Amino acid sequence: MSDDKIFEKTVSITSICLVVYPLMAFLGIGLCFYYNYELFAAQGFAKFYIFGTIPVLSQIIMGLVVTFVTIVLCIWGSSSLAWLKNTEVELKKVIGDLTLREMVIIGVCSGIGEEVLFRGALQPMFGLVWTSLFFGMLHFPVNKQFLFYPIFATIMGFILGYLTIINHGCITSAIVAHAFVNMVNLYRINKVVVEDTPVGD
């Protein structure tokens, strides 16, 4: 793949993230205010959903623990399961080479945008199960080679949803875990070596 095509692809990905995920966050905040108007009028969004009743540091640590366990399992799966390794190779072909800045943008934007909408707004309205299933369906791929992705997203939806429940509705742990899992996995996939296919094969 030429440098120009890689540049176009990465710019496209980060540009989409900078548009779509903020819109998801604003939609989530709007739904939160609609769903808990009196509560937000008294406390505000940040106090209820970010700070809450549990120390922020404790929430961050919980998010990092979930990140660590998830990444260890991802590394084990990639090294032990050929089909999962092949999935990562195919994903690398799609996203191309990412810079560290782009990985951070994608990770942070997806972590904040999706968690505000799904765990912050939709989970209180529809519950853990339906929200997690919908979260997985949203990640359903066009390419059948990535069919594992919605399964992984559904599992993570349940985990992040449970984190939110044990934190009494605060989404800080979920944001931290979501953002770091995405960033680290993007870093891992970015290191995948894609062998060039000889012309005519």
mmCIF file of C-alpha atoms in Angstrom:
data_model
loop_
_atom_site.group_PDB
_atom_site.id
_atom_site.type_symbol
_atom_site.label_atom_id
_atom_site.label_comp_id
_atom_site.label_asym_id
_atom_site.label_seq_id
_atom_site.Cartn_x
_atom_site.Cartn_y
_atom_site.Cartn_z
ATOM 1 C CA MET A 1 0.000 0.000 0.000
ATOM 2 C CA SER A 2 1.422 3.413 -0.939
ATOM 3 C CA ASP A 3 2.131 6.131 1.615
ATOM 4 C CA ASP A 4 -0.567 8.314 0.020
ATOM 5 C CA LYS A 5 -3.229 5.628 0.453
ATOM 6 C CA ILE A 6 -2.186 4.979 4.051
ATOM 7 C CA PHE A 7 -2.327 8.719 4.763
ATOM 8 C CA GLU A 8 -5.791 9.004 3.238
ATOM 9 C CA LYS A 9 -7.002 5.995 5.218
ATOM 10 C CA THR A 10 -5.679 7.173 8.597
ATOM 11 C CA VAL A 11 -6.899 10.735 8.069
ATOM 12 C CA SER A 12 -10.298 9.305 7.185
ATOM 13 C CA ILE A 13 -10.422 7.188 10.357
ATOM 14 C CA THR A 14 -9.379 9.979 12.718
ATOM 15 C CA SER A 15 -11.644 12.505 10.985
ATOM 16 C CA ILE A 16 -14.629 10.199 11.385
ATOM 17 C CA CYS A 17 -13.780 9.695 15.067
ATOM 18 C CA LEU A 18 -13.552 13.448 15.649
ATOM 19 C CA VAL A 19 -17.042 13.888 14.197
ATOM 20 C CA VAL A 20 -19.001 10.767 15.142
ATOM 21 C CA TYR A 21 -17.915 10.254 18.751
ATOM 22 C CA PRO A 22 -18.482 13.852 19.917
ATOM 23 C CA LEU A 23 -21.959 13.624 18.365
ATOM 24 C CA MET A 24 -22.555 10.399 20.308
ATOM 25 C CA ALA A 25 -21.416 12.122 23.496
ATOM 26 C CA PHE A 26 -23.723 15.099 22.941
ATOM 27 C CA LEU A 27 -26.615 12.749 22.190
ATOM 28 C CA GLY A 28 -25.844 10.812 25.366
ATOM 29 C CA ILE A 29 -25.710 13.970 27.478
ATOM 30 C CA GLY A 30 -28.997 15.118 25.974
ATOM 31 C CA LEU A 31 -30.657 11.806 26.796
ATOM 32 C CA CYS A 32 -29.187 11.906 30.303
ATOM 33 C CA PHE A 33 -30.695 15.324 30.945
ATOM 34 C CA TYR A 34 -34.033 14.192 29.536
ATOM 35 C CA TYR A 35 -34.008 10.985 31.591
ATOM 36 C CA ASN A 36 -32.844 12.578 34.878
ATOM 37 C CA TYR A 37 -33.712 16.250 34.463
ATOM 38 C CA GLU A 38 -34.390 17.020 38.138
ATOM 39 C CA LEU A 39 -31.247 15.188 39.263
ATOM 40 C CA PHE A 40 -29.053 17.011 36.751
ATOM 41 C CA ALA A 41 -30.631 20.343 37.599
ATOM 42 C CA ALA A 42 -29.511 19.790 41.188
ATOM 43 C CA GLN A 43 -26.117 18.085 40.677
ATOM 44 C CA GLY A 44 -24.993 18.560 37.090
ATOM 45 C CA PHE A 45 -23.715 15.941 34.639
ATOM 46 C CA ALA A 46 -20.102 15.815 35.824
ATOM 47 C CA LYS A 47 -20.921 15.418 39.518
ATOM 48 C CA PHE A 48 -23.297 12.517 38.937
ATOM 49 C CA TYR A 49 -21.697 10.626 36.035
ATOM 50 C CA ILE A 50 -17.976 11.410 36.414
ATOM 51 C CA PHE A 51 -17.263 12.058 40.091
ATOM 52 C CA GLY A 52 -20.193 10.444 41.886
ATOM 53 C CA THR A 53 -19.912 8.868 45.328
ATOM 54 C CA ILE A 54 -16.804 6.745 44.696
ATOM 55 C CA PRO A 55 -13.341 8.409 44.602
ATOM 56 C CA VAL A 56 -12.254 9.100 41.027
ATOM 57 C CA LEU A 57 -8.867 7.474 41.654
ATOM 58 C CA SER A 58 -10.594 4.237 42.667
ATOM 59 C CA GLN A 59 -12.674 4.342 39.496
ATOM 60 C CA ILE A 60 -9.561 4.918 37.371
ATOM 61 C CA ILE A 61 -7.773 1.992 39.034
ATOM 62 C CA MET A 62 -10.755 -0.281 38.367
ATOM 63 C CA GLY A 63 -10.723 0.785 34.729
ATOM 64 C CA LEU A 64 -6.999 0.079 34.434
ATOM 65 C CA VAL A 65 -7.405 -3.363 36.034
ATOM 66 C CA VAL A 66 -10.076 -4.249 33.470
ATOM 67 C CA THR A 67 -7.764 -2.939 30.748
ATOM 68 C CA PHE A 68 -4.867 -5.099 31.946
ATOM 69 C CA VAL A 69 -6.920 -8.295 32.132
ATOM 70 C CA THR A 70 -8.537 -7.644 28.741
ATOM 71 C CA ILE A 71 -5.228 -6.962 26.995
ATOM 72 C CA VAL A 72 -3.605 -10.055 28.523
ATOM 73 C CA LEU A 73 -6.479 -12.165 27.178
ATOM 74 C CA CYS A 74 -6.230 -10.478 23.765
ATOM 75 C CA ILE A 75 -2.491 -11.171 23.575
ATOM 76 C CA TRP A 76 -3.025 -14.774 24.637
ATOM 77 C CA GLY A 77 -5.800 -15.226 22.086
ATOM 78 C CA SER A 78 -3.748 -13.704 19.290
ATOM 79 C CA SER A 79 -0.765 -15.948 20.025
ATOM 80 C CA SER A 80 -2.829 -19.120 20.565
ATOM 81 C CA LEU A 81 -5.649 -18.878 18.007
ATOM 82 C CA ALA A 82 -4.696 -18.714 14.342
ATOM 83 C CA TRP A 83 -8.067 -17.318 13.244
ATOM 84 C CA LEU A 84 -7.770 -14.430 15.713
ATOM 85 C CA LYS A 85 -4.258 -13.656 14.534
ATOM 86 C CA ASN A 86 -5.519 -13.678 10.942
ATOM 87 C CA THR A 87 -8.298 -11.293 11.964
ATOM 88 C CA GLU A 88 -5.710 -8.860 13.321
ATOM 89 C CA VAL A 89 -3.699 -9.122 10.098
ATOM 90 C CA GLU A 90 -6.798 -8.326 8.033
ATOM 91 C CA LEU A 91 -7.672 -5.429 10.330
ATOM 92 C CA LYS A 92 -4.154 -4.043 9.908
ATOM 93 C CA LYS A 93 -4.712 -4.084 6.144
ATOM 94 C CA VAL A 94 -7.866 -2.028 6.611
ATOM 95 C CA ILE A 95 -6.588 0.618 9.039
ATOM 96 C CA GLY A 96 -3.041 0.826 7.691
ATOM 97 C CA ASP A 97 -0.261 2.387 9.760
ATOM 98 C CA LEU A 98 -1.392 4.645 12.587
ATOM 99 C CA THR A 99 0.667 7.182 14.481
ATOM 100 C CA LEU A 100 0.607 7.265 18.281
ATOM 101 C CA ARG A 101 -1.379 10.495 18.100
ATOM 102 C CA GLU A 102 -4.031 8.830 15.945
ATOM 103 C CA MET A 103 -4.274 5.861 18.321
ATOM 104 C CA VAL A 104 -4.819 8.229 21.245
ATOM 105 C CA ILE A 105 -7.456 10.223 19.338
ATOM 106 C CA ILE A 106 -9.365 7.086 18.357
ATOM 107 C CA GLY A 107 -9.095 5.563 21.838
ATOM 108 C CA VAL A 108 -10.095 8.662 23.785
ATOM 109 C CA CYS A 109 -12.894 9.692 21.414
ATOM 110 C CA SER A 110 -14.421 6.206 21.316
ATOM 111 C CA GLY A 111 -14.071 5.768 25.073
ATOM 112 C CA ILE A 112 -15.816 9.011 25.923
ATOM 113 C CA GLY A 113 -18.381 9.093 23.113
ATOM 114 C CA GLU A 114 -19.600 5.507 23.368
ATOM 115 C CA GLU A 115 -19.594 5.349 27.170
ATOM 116 C CA VAL A 116 -21.522 8.585 27.626
ATOM 117 C CA LEU A 117 -24.163 7.316 25.205
ATOM 118 C CA PHE A 118 -24.354 3.622 26.098
ATOM 119 C CA ARG A 119 -23.457 3.324 29.779
ATOM 120 C CA GLY A 120 -24.415 6.869 30.747
ATOM 121 C CA ALA A 121 -27.695 7.307 28.869
ATOM 122 C CA LEU A 122 -28.999 4.041 27.408
ATOM 123 C CA GLN A 123 -28.171 1.602 30.213
ATOM 124 C CA PRO A 124 -30.319 3.404 32.816
ATOM 125 C CA MET A 125 -33.166 3.397 30.289
ATOM 126 C CA PHE A 126 -32.929 -0.141 28.877
ATOM 127 C CA GLY A 127 -30.843 -2.086 31.376
ATOM 128 C CA LEU A 128 -27.519 -3.911 31.181
ATOM 129 C CA VAL A 129 -28.540 -6.775 28.883
ATOM 130 C CA TRP A 130 -30.276 -4.854 26.104
ATOM 131 C CA THR A 131 -27.717 -2.054 26.126
ATOM 132 C CA SER A 132 -24.822 -4.523 25.881
ATOM 133 C CA LEU A 133 -26.488 -6.440 23.053
ATOM 134 C CA PHE A 134 -27.187 -3.225 21.158
ATOM 135 C CA PHE A 135 -23.594 -2.147 21.743
ATOM 136 C CA GLY A 136 -22.401 -5.380 20.138
ATOM 137 C CA MET A 137 -24.809 -5.020 17.210
ATOM 138 C CA LEU A 138 -23.521 -1.505 16.556
ATOM 139 C CA HIS A 139 -20.074 -3.017 15.963
ATOM 140 C CA PHE A 140 -21.330 -5.565 13.437
ATOM 141 C CA PRO A 141 -18.887 -5.564 10.498
ATOM 142 C CA VAL A 142 -19.514 -5.469 6.766
ATOM 143 C CA ASN A 143 -16.579 -7.833 6.224
ATOM 144 C CA LYS A 144 -17.334 -11.362 7.485
ATOM 145 C CA GLN A 145 -13.663 -11.741 8.457
ATOM 146 C CA PHE A 146 -14.373 -9.486 11.425
ATOM 147 C CA LEU A 147 -17.385 -11.373 12.821
ATOM 148 C CA PHE A 148 -15.574 -11.854 16.135
ATOM 149 C CA TYR A 149 -15.608 -8.100 16.677
ATOM 150 C CA PRO A 150 -19.316 -7.741 17.628
ATOM 151 C CA ILE A 151 -18.947 -10.723 19.974
ATOM 152 C CA PHE A 152 -15.977 -9.061 21.659
ATOM 153 C CA ALA A 153 -17.865 -5.754 21.785
ATOM 154 C CA THR A 154 -20.893 -7.427 23.395
ATOM 155 C CA ILE A 155 -18.736 -9.056 26.070
ATOM 156 C CA MET A 156 -17.012 -5.741 26.732
ATOM 157 C CA GLY A 157 -20.434 -4.092 26.865
ATOM 158 C CA PHE A 158 -21.445 -6.358 29.737
ATOM 159 C CA ILE A 159 -18.133 -5.753 31.535
ATOM 160 C CA LEU A 160 -18.262 -1.980 31.118
ATOM 161 C CA GLY A 161 -21.926 -1.975 32.074
ATOM 162 C CA TYR A 162 -21.201 -3.896 35.255
ATOM 163 C CA LEU A 163 -18.379 -1.469 36.063
ATOM 164 C CA THR A 164 -20.907 1.338 35.783
ATOM 165 C CA ILE A 165 -23.365 -0.478 38.047
ATOM 166 C CA ILE A 166 -20.853 -1.114 40.847
ATOM 167 C CA ASN A 167 -19.819 2.545 40.599
ATOM 168 C CA HIS A 168 -23.436 3.613 41.192
ATOM 169 C CA GLY A 169 -23.932 4.984 37.690
ATOM 170 C CA CYS A 170 -20.576 6.719 37.295
ATOM 171 C CA ILE A 171 -18.938 6.013 33.937
ATOM 172 C CA THR A 172 -15.342 7.013 34.693
ATOM 173 C CA SER A 173 -14.136 3.398 35.046
ATOM 174 C CA ALA A 174 -15.896 2.423 31.831
ATOM 175 C CA ILE A 175 -14.374 5.359 29.938
ATOM 176 C CA VAL A 176 -10.864 4.553 31.189
ATOM 177 C CA ALA A 177 -11.154 0.841 30.363
ATOM 178 C CA HIS A 178 -12.754 1.460 26.960
ATOM 179 C CA ALA A 179 -10.215 4.087 25.908
ATOM 180 C CA PHE A 180 -7.124 2.172 27.031
ATOM 181 C CA VAL A 181 -8.284 -1.184 25.631
ATOM 182 C CA ASN A 182 -8.814 0.479 22.258
ATOM 183 C CA MET A 183 -5.503 2.337 22.364
ATOM 184 C CA VAL A 184 -3.428 -0.677 23.395
ATOM 185 C CA ASN A 185 -5.112 -2.988 20.903
ATOM 186 C CA LEU A 186 -4.579 -0.438 18.132
ATOM 187 C CA TYR A 187 -0.912 -0.284 19.142
ATOM 188 C CA ARG A 188 -0.694 -4.078 19.018
ATOM 189 C CA ILE A 189 -2.381 -4.294 15.630
ATOM 190 C CA ASN A 190 -0.189 -1.468 14.348
ATOM 191 C CA LYS A 191 2.827 -3.712 15.030
ATOM 192 C CA VAL A 192 1.396 -6.588 12.980
ATOM 193 C CA VAL A 193 3.516 -7.336 9.932
ATOM 194 C CA VAL A 194 1.490 -7.732 6.748
ATOM 195 C CA GLU A 195 3.258 -9.765 4.103
ATOM 196 C CA ASP A 196 2.986 -8.422 0.575
ATOM 197 C CA THR A 197 1.067 -10.738 -1.733
ATOM 198 C CA PRO A 198 3.039 -11.449 -4.929
ATOM 199 C CA VAL A 199 1.416 -10.141 -8.097
ATOM 200 C CA GLY A 200 -0.545 -12.893 -9.833
ATOM 201 C CA ASP A 201 -1.273 -14.905 -6.654
#
